[in-house]
Each structure stands twice: as structure tokens, then as C-alpha cells.
Tab-separated table of C-alpha atoms in Angstrom:
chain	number	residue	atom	x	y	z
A	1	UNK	CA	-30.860	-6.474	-2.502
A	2	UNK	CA	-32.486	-6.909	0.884
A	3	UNK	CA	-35.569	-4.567	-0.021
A	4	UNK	CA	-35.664	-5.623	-3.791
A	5	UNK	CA	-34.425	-4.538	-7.206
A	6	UNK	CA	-36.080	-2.402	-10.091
A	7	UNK	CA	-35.322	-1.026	-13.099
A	8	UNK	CA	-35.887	2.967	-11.393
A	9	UNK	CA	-34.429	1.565	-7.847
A	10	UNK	CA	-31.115	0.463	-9.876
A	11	UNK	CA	-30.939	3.681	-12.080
A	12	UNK	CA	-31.295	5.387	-8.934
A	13	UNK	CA	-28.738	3.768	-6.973
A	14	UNK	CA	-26.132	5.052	-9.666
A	15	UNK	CA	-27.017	8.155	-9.907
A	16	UNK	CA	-26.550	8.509	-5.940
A	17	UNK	CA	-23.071	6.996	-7.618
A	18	UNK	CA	-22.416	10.001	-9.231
A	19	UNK	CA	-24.081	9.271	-12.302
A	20	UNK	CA	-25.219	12.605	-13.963
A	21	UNK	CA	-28.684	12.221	-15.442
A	22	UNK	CA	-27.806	14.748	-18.127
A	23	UNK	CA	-25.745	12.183	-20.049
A	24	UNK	CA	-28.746	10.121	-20.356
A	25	UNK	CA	-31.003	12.895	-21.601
A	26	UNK	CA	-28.877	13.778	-24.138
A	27	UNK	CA	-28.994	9.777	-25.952
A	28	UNK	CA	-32.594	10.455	-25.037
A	29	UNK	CA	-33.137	13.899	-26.781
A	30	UNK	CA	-30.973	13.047	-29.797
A	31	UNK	CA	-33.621	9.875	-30.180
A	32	UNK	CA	-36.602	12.387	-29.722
A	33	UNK	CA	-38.943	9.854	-27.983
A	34	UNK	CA	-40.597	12.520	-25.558
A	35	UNK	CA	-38.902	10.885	-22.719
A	36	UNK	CA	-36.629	12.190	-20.057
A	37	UNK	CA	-35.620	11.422	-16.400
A	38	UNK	CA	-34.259	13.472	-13.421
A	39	UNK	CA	-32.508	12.380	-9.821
A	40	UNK	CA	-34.598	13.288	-6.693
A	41	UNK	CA	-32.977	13.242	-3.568
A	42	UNK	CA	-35.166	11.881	-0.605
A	43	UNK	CA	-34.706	10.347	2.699
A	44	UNK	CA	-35.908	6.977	3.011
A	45	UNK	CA	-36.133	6.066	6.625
A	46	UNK	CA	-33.385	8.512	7.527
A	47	UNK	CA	-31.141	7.327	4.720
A	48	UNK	CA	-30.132	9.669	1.637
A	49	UNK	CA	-31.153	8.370	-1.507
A	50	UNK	CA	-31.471	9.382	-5.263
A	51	UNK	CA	-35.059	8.540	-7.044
A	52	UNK	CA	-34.655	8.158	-10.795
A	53	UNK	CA	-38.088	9.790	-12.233
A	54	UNK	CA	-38.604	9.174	-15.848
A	55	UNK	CA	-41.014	11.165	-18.064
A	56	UNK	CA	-42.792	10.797	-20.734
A	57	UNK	CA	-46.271	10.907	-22.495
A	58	UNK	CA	-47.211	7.279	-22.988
A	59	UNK	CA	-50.496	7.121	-20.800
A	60	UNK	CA	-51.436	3.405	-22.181
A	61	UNK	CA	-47.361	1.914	-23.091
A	62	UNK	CA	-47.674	0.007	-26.540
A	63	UNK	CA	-46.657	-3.847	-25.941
A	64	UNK	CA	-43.184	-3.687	-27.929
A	65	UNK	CA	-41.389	-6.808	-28.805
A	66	UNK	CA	-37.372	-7.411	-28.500
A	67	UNK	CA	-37.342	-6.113	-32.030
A	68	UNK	CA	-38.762	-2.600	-30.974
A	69	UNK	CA	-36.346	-2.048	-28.192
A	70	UNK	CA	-33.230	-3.212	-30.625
A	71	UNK	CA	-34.309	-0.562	-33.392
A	72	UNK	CA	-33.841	2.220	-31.034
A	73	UNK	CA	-30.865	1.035	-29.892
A	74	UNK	CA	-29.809	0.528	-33.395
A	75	UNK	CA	-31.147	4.006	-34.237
A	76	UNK	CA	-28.864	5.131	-31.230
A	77	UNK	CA	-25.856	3.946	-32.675
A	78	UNK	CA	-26.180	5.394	-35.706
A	79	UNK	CA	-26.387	9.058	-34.317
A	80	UNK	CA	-23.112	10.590	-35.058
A	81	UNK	CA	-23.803	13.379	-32.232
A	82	UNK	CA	-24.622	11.708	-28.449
A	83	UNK	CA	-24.279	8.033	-29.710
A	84	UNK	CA	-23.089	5.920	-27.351
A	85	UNK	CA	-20.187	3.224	-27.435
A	86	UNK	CA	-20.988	0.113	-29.038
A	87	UNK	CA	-20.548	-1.615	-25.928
A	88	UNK	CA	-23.258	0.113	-24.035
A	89	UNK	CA	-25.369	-0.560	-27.196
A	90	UNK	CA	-24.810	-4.224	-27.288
A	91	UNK	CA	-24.690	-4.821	-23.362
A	92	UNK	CA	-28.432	-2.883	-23.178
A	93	UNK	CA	-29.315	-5.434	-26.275
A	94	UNK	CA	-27.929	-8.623	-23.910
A	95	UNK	CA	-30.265	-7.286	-21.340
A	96	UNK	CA	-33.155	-7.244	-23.595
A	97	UNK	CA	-32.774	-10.584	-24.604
A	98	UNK	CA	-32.350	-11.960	-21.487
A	99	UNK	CA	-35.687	-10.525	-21.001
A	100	UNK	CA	-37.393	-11.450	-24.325
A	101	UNK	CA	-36.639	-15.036	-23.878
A	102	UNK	CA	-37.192	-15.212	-20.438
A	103	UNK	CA	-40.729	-14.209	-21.616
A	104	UNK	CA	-40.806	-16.548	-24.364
A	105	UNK	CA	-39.997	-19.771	-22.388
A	106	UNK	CA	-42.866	-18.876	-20.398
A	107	UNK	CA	-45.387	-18.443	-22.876
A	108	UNK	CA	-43.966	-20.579	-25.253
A	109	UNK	CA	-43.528	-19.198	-28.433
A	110	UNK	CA	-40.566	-17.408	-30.188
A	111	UNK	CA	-38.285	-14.717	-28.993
A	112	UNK	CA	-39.401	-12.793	-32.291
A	113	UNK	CA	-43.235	-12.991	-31.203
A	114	UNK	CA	-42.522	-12.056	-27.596
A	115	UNK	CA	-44.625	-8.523	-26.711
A	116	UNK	CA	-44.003	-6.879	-23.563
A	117	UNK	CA	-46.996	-6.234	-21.439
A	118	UNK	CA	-46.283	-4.470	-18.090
A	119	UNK	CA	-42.786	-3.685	-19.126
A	120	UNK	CA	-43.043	-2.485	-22.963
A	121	UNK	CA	-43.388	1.630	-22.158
A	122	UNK	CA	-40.767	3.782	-22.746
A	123	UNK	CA	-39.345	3.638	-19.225
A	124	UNK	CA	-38.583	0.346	-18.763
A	125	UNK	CA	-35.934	1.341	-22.144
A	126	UNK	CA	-35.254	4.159	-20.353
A	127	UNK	CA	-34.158	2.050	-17.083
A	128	UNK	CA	-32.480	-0.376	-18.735
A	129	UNK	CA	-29.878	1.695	-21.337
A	130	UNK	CA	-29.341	4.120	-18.054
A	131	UNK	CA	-28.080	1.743	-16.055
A	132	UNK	CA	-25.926	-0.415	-18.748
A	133	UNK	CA	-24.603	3.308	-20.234
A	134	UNK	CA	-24.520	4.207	-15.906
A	135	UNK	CA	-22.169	1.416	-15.238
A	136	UNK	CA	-19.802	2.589	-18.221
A	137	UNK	CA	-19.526	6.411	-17.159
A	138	UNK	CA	-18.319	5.298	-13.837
A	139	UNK	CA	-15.762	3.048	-14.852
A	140	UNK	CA	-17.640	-0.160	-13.107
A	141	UNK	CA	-16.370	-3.190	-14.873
A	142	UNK	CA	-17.641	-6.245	-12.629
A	143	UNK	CA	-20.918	-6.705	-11.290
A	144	UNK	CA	-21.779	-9.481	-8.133
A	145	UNK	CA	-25.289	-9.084	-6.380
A	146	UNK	CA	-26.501	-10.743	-3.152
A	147	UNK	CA	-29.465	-12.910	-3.384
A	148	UNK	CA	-32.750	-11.809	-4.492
A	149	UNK	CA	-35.765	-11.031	-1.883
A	150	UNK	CA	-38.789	-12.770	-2.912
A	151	UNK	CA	-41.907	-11.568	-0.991
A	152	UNK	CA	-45.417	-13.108	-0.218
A	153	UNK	CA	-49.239	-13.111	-1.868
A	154	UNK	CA	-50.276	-12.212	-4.981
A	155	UNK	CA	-49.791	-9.480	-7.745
A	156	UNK	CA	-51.823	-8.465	-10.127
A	157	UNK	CA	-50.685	-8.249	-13.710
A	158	UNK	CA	-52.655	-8.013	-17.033
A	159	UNK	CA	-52.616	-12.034	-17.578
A	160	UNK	CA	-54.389	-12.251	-14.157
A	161	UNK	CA	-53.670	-12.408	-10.655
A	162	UNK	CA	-50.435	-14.350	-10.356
A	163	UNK	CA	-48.148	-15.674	-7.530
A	164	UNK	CA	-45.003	-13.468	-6.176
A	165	UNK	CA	-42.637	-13.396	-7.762
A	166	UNK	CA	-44.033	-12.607	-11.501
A	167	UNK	CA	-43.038	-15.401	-13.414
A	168	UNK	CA	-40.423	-13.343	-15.398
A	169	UNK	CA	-39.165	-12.448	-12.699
A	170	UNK	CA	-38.912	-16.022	-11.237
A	171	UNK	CA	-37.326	-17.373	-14.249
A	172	UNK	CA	-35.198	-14.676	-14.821
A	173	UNK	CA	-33.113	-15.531	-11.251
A	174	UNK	CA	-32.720	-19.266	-12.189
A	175	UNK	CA	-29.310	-19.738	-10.607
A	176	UNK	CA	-29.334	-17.163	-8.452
A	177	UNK	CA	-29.956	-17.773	-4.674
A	178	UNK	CA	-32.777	-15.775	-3.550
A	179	UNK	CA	-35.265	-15.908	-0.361
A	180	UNK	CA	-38.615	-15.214	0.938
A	181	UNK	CA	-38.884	-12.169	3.482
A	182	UNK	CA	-42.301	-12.576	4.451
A	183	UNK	CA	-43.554	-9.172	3.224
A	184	UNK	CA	-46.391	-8.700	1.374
A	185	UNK	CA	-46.419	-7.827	-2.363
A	186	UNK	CA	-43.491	-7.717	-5.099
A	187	UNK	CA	-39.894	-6.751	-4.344
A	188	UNK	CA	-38.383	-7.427	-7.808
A	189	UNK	CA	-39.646	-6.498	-11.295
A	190	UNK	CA	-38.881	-8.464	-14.333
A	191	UNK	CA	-36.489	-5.634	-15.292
A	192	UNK	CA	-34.715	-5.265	-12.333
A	193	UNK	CA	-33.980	-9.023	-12.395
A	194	UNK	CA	-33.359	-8.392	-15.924
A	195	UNK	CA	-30.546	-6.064	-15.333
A	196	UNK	CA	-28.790	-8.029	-12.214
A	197	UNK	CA	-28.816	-11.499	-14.001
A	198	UNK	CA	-27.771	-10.461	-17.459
A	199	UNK	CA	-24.892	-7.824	-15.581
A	200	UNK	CA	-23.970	-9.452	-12.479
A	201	UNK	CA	-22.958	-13.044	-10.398
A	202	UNK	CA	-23.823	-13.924	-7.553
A	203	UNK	CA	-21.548	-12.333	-4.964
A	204	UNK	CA	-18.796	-15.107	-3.144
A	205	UNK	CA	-18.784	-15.326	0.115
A	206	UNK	CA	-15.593	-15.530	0.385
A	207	UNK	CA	-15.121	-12.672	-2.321
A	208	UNK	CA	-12.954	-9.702	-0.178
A	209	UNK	CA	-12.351	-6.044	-1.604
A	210	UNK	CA	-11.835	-2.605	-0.424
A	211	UNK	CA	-15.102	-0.494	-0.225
A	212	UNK	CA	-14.662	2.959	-2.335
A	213	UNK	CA	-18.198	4.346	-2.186
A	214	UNK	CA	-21.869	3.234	-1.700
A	215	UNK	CA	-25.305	5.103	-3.168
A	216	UNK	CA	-29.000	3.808	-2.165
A	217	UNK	CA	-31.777	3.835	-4.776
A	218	UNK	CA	-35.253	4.796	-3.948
A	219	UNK	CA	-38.345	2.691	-4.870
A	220	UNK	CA	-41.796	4.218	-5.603
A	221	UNK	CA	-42.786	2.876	-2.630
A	222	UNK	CA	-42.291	3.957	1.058
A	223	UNK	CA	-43.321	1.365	3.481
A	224	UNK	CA	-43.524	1.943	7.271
A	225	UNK	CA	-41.305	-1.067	8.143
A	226	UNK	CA	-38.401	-0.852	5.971
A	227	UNK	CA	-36.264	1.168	3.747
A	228	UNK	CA	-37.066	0.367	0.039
A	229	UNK	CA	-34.151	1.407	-1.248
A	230	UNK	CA	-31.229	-0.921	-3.182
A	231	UNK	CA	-28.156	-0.296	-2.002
A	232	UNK	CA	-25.025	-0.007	-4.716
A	233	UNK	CA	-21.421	-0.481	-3.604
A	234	UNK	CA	-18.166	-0.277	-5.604
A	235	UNK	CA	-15.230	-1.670	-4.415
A	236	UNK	CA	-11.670	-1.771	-5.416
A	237	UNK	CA	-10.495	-5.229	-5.453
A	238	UNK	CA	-7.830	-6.432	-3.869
A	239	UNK	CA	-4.443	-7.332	-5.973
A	240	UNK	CA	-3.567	-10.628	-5.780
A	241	UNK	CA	-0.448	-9.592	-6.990
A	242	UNK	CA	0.250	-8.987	-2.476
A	243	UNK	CA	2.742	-11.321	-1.411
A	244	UNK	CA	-0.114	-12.872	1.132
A	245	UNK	CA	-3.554	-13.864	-0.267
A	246	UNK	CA	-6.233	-16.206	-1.122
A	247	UNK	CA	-6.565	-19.192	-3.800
A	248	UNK	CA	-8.982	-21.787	-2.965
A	249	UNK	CA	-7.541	-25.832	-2.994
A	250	UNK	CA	-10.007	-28.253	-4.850
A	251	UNK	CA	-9.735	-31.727	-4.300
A	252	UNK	CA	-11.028	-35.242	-4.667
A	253	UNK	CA	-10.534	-38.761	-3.487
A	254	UNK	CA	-10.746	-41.455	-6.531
A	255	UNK	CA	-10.081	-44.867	-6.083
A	256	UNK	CA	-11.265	-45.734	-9.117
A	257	UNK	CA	-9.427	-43.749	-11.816
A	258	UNK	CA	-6.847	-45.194	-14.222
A	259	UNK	CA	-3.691	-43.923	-14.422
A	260	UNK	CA	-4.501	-42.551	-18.107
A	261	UNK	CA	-7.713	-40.637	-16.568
A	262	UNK	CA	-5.341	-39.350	-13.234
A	263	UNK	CA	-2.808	-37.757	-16.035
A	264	UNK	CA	-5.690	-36.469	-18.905
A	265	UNK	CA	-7.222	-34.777	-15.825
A	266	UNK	CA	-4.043	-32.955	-14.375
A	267	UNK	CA	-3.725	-31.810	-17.945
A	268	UNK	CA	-6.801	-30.137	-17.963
A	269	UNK	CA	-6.916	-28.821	-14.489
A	270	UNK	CA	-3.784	-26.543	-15.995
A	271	UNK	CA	-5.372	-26.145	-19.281
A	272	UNK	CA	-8.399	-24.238	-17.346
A	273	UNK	CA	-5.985	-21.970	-15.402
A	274	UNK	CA	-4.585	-23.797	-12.239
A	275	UNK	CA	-1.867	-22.906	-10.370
A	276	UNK	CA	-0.566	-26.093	-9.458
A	277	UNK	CA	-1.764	-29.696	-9.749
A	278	UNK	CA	-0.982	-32.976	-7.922
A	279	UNK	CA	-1.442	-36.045	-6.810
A	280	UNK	CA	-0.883	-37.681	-3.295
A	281	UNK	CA	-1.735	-41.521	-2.811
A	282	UNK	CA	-3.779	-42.293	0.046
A	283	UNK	CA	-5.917	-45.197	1.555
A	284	UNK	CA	-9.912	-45.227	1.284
A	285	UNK	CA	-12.309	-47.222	3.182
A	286	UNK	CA	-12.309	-51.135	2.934
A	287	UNK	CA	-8.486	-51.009	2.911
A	288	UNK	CA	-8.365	-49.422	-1.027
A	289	UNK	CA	-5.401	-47.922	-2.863
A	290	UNK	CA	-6.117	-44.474	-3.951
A	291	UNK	CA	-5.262	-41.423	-5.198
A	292	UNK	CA	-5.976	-37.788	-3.958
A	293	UNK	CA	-6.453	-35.482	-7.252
A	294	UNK	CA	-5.804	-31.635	-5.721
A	295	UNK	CA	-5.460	-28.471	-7.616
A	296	UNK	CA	-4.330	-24.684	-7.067
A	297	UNK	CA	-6.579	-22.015	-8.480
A	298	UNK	CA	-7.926	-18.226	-8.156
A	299	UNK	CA	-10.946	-17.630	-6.936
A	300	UNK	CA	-11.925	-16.051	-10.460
A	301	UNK	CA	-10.867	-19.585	-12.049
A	302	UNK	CA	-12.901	-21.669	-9.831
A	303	UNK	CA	-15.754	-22.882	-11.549
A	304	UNK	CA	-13.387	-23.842	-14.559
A	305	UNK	CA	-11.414	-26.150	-12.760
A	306	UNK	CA	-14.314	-27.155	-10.313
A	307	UNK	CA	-15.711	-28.376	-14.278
A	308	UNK	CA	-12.694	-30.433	-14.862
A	309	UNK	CA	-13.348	-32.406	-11.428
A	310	UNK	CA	-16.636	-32.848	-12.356
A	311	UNK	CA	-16.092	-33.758	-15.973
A	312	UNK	CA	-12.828	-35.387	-16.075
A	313	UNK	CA	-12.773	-37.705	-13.021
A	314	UNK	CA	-14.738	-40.525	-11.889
A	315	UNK	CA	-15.665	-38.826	-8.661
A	316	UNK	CA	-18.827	-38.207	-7.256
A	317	UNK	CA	-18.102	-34.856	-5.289
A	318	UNK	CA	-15.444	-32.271	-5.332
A	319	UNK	CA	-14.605	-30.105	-2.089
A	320	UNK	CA	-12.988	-26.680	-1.975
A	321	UNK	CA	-11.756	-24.596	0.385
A	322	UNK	CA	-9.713	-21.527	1.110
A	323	UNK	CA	-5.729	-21.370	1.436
A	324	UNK	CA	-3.569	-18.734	2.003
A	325	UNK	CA	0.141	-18.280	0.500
A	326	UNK	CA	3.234	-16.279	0.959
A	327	UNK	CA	4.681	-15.994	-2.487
A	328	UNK	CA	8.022	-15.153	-2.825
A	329	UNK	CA	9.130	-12.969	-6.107
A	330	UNK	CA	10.842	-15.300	-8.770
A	331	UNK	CA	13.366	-13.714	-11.043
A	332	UNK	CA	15.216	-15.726	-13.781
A	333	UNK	CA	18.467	-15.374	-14.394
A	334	UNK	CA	22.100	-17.632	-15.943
A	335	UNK	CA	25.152	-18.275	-14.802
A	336	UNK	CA	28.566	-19.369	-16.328
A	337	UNK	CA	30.171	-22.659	-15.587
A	338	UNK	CA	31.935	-25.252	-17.040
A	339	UNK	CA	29.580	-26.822	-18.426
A	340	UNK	CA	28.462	-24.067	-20.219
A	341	UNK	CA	25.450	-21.245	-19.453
A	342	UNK	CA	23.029	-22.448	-16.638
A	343	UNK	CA	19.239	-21.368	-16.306
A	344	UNK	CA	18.319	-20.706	-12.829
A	345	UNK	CA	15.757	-19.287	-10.568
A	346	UNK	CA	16.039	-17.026	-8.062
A	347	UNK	CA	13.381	-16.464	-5.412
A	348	UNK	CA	13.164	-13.750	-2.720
A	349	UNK	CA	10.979	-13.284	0.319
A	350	UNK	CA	11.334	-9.801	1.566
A	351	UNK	CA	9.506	-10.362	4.585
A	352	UNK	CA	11.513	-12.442	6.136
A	353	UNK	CA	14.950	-11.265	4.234
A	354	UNK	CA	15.631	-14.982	2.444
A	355	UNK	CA	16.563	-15.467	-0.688
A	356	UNK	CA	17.548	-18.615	-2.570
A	357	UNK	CA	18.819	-19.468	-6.311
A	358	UNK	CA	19.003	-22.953	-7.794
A	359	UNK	CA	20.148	-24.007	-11.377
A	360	UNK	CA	16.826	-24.989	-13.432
A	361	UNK	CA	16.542	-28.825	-14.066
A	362	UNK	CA	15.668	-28.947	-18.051
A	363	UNK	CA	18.601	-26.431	-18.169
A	364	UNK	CA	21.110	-28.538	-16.233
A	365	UNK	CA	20.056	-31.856	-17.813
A	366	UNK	CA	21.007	-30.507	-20.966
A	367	UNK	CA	24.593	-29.929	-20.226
A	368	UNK	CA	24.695	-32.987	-18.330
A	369	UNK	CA	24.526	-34.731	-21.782
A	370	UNK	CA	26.286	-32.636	-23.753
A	371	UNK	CA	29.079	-33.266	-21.714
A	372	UNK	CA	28.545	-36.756	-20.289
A	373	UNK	CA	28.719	-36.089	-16.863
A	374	UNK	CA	26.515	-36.822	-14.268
A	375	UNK	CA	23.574	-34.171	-13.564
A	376	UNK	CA	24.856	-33.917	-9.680
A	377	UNK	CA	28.049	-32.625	-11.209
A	378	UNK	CA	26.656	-29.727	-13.516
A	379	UNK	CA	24.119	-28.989	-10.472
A	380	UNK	CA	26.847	-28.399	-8.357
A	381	UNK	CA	28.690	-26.314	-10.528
A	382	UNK	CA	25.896	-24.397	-10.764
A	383	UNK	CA	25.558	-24.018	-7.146
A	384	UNK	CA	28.732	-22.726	-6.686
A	385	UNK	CA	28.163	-19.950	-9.644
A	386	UNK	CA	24.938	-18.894	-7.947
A	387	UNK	CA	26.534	-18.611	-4.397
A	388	UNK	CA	28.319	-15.782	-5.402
A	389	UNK	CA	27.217	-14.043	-8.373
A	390	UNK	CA	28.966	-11.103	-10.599
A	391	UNK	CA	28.960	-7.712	-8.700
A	392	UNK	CA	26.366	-8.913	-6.095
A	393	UNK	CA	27.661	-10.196	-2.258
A	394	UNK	CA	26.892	-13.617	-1.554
């Protein structure tokens, strides 16, 4: 978002996606509101870009309220021919809210009582159920956006002349890094920060994925300096299924934990989707016994268990950082002995042609007291089953 977001500029960008602005006229006819858009190609600063135009014949927009823009929605649904799913429908009604009570908080009164000034005409509904029923067509299930440009002076709005950003628009990207570019005049419109902070997160840095295709949306305005366009990628992920990738390793020093806390908290860190938990004792300034608290976890899981540092441990900061593994494949599998049927694992890295089995503990206990012997003897046994299993070489 290096030149700035809008409602049009987003709309745009996914039709230079592929997004066929037909699709969108035909929710739009079956609603009969007058209104209609169309994709204009243009260069912009020698790049190709689609401009979303929308038409229609409100010269002076009525200030709608949240409840207007749900109706038609609602109305939308309804429509047996050219409805659309009822996620579009309620996604475009998240987005609206978002807006509504952004608006709300600033004027302070009710959601219900909130009218749109700038941003009640037709287009701005236009904008906004085109780019949530956009996203859908094309199959884009995840959103991330890079931080939002702010730019410099003053804007003039129907309350006034006001500060850049609007205030909407401002309070609409609370936790969302943004920054100042030093241009003159607004690069973000309460709808286009609408869309991005109701749809998206901010993007990780250390997020990686395979780029499939990028499409640049024109804004109604050309300066001489830069290209106002915003630029929308879609990537393929990458599967962390691959026998090499990335997890993150969260950790914190507490020397001041009880034993009862240490164990609550590994419990949790699992509970919110960790990998692996642990403790490692270690020695703290002025000569303290302590304990190290790490965890295992995706990089889609991180905030959760970052939360259970936070909340669950006496700590006063948390640190995170990168790792990468080589996972081998794990298959499960039993052998006969003695003692009776074994559980055991069985894990295989290809890369390096290894592979290793080993009887499963609860498994092996188990027989060890069924039979009174001592667990070394039942693990053995189980070794020697698993050296050289049924129909397979050793």
C-alpha cells in the first residue's frame, strides 16, 4: 500500500486480478439501484492498471446509516436470481460495521444513529460488496496488507478542514503499522481502510509464499511523482507439510514461577496449539535458580501461544524467533513379542536414507506389569521384533 488504499483503487486491483465486472453488475441490476461499474485499463507511470469506474445518478449521495447499507444487502440475499452466497453477504455486512462504529466512537453516539457523510453514496456500497464478492470469485481466502501510507496537511471534509488522515480513517488502522510519506493530501479513504482492516492482517515479515499473480489498481488521481496505484498479489503458500520449514521458538526466563504455575502454563501452551513445550533450568543474575519456559509453534499459532506467555507466567517479556526443522515421517505400527502386542513408532528421513523404530513407552509399560517384568526386558523384546519386521529386510 505504498501509494494508498481506496475503495475504487482496491476494486480495481482485482479486477486487473481477473475479476469480471459483469458479475458485479448483475447483483447490481437485479437490485435496480441505477448503479453500475466498468474496468478501464490505463497506464499509470508506465505500469498497466485496471480503474474501477462506478456509475450512477446520485449527484448529492443521501447520508445512509449502517442500517441502509444492511437492507440492501439483505434485499440481495433474498433475490433468488443473482443473489450472492451468504458469506459474501455477511463479510460486506462485517465491513460495514467496522465502518459504522469506527464512525460512532468518533462522534460518540450509537452505531444505530451513525450517518455516513462523504462515504454514504451508492459507490462506496458499490466498492465495498465488489471487493468482498471479488475476493470470493477468485478463490482468495487470506488477506495480509503492508502498512498503511499516511500523508501530510489537511483535507477538507464536510465537518471542516481536518488533519490527514480523516479520522475514520485513523481509527480504522488502530493496530495496524502505518507511516508518513511526506506527500501532500490523503492516501487512504475511510473505506479503503475499511476494507483492509476488517479483511486483512498485517503482513509477517517473516511470512514466505510463492507469488502466483499480481494486478495494480488505479486511483482517480495521477500525480507527477508517483504511481497511485495499489498493488494486489496472490500467493500460494507454502506447505508446511515439506520436510524442511519454519516454526518460530518462544521463550522466557522466570525465576519466579512456582512449580504449579511452570506446569498450568505448559498445559496451556499445548492447549493453544504448540508443537512442543519444555522446560530447561538455568541460572539468572544475582546467582538465582531458574527456569527457561520454551515452546514450539506455527507461525499461524503465534499470537495464541505468545498470549499464554503473557497471561500465564510471571514474566515480564517473551522473545521469539525463527527455527528451522527437518521432520522425519512417523508411521505407527505393532509388533509381536512375548509379552504380548507392542505399540511402536517408526520414523523415516528420506533425505538422508535413516530410518529408526522404537517400542512406544505407555505401550511397553503396560506389559511390563502385566507380566511383572522389568520395562528394560519388554523394551528389548521389542527391539528385537522391530529389527527385523514381517516381509520387510532389516
Amino acid at each position: 500500500m505504498s501509494a494508498g488504499v481506496s475503495g475504487d483503487m482496491a476494486l480495481g486491483g482485482l479486477f486487473a486480478l481477473g475479476f469480471d465486472p459483469e458479475i458485479l453488475n448483475a447483483r447490481l441490476r437485479a437490485l435496480d439501484l441505477g448503479a453500475s461499474v466498468s474496468s478501464e485499463s490505463v497506464s499509470v507511470h508506465g505500469l498497466k492498471a485496471a480503474r474501477a469506474r462506478v456509475s450512477c445518478h446520485e449527484i448529492h449521495p443521501p447520508h445512509r446509516g449502517l442500517k441502509d447499507f444492511l437492507g440492501l444487502l439483505d434485499r440481495l440475499e433474498k433475490l433468488k436470481e443473482d443473489s450472492v452466497p451468504a458469506i459474501v453477504k455477511d463479510t460486506a455486512a462485517r465491513v460495514f460495521r467496522h465502518l459504522a462504529q469506527a464512525e460512532a466512537e468518533i462522534h460518540g453516539i450509537a452505531v444505530e444513529k451513525v450517518h455516513f457523510h462523504e462515504i454514504g453514496g451508492m459507490d462506496t456500497f458499490v466498492d465495498i460488496l465488489g471487493v468482498v464478492l471479488g475476493l470470493h470469485v477468485l478463490g482468495i481466502e487470506r488477506c495480509f496488507a503492508t502498512p498503511f501510507p499516511f500523508g501530510r496537511g489537511a483535507i477538507v471534509m464536510e465537518h471542516g478542514v481536518l488533519p490527514e488522515p480523516a479520522p475514520a480513517t485513523l481509527l480504522l488502522t488502530r493496530g495496524f503499522p502505518s507511516f508518513r510519506t511526506g506527500w501532500e493530501g490523503e492516501h487512504c479513504t475511510p473505506t479503503g481502510a475499511a476494507l483492509v482492516t476488517a479483511l486483512a492482517q498485517p503482513v509477517d515479515p517473516e511470512w514466505t509464499a510463492v507469488l502466483t499473480a499480481v494486478g495494480y489498481g488505479a486511483g482517480s488521481r495521477n500525480p507527477p511523482d508517483r504511481a497511485n496505484v495499489l498493488r494486489l498479489c496472490t500467493y500460494q503458500e507454502t506447505d508446511a507439510g515439506d520436510a524442511t520449514f519454519q516454526v518460530c521458538q518462544i521463550e522466557c526466563n522466570l525465576d519466579n514461577a512456582t512449580p504449579e504455575q511452570l506446569a498450568y502454563a505448559v498445559e496451556r501452551l499445548f492447549e493453544a496449539g504448540s508443537l512442543d513445550a519444555w522446560q530447561e533450568p538455568i541460572v539468572m543474575k544475582k546467582g538465582r535458580a531458574a527456569v527457561k519456559l520454551c515452546a514450539l509453534a506455527s507461525w499461524t499459532l503465534r499470537e495464541e501461544v505468545l498470549r499464554v506467555f503473557a497471561a500465564e507466567t510471571p514474566s515480564g517479556g517473551v522473545r521469539w524467533f525463527p527455527v528451522r526443522r527437518n521432520v522425519g515421517l512417523k508411521q505407527t505400527l505393532q509388533v509381536e513379542t512375548e509379552f504380548g502386542t507392542i505399540d511402536a513408532k517408526k520414523v523415516t528421513f528420506s533425505a538422508w536414507s535413516i530410518r529408526r523404530a522404537r517400542g512406544e513407552y505407555d505401550s511397553i509399560r503396560l506389559a511390563a506389569r502385566k507380566h511383572g517384568v522389568p520395562f528394560r526386558t519388554v523394551q528389548a523384546a521389542a527391539d528385537e521384533a522391530l529389527s527385523s519386521p514381517p516381509g520387510e529386510a532389516p
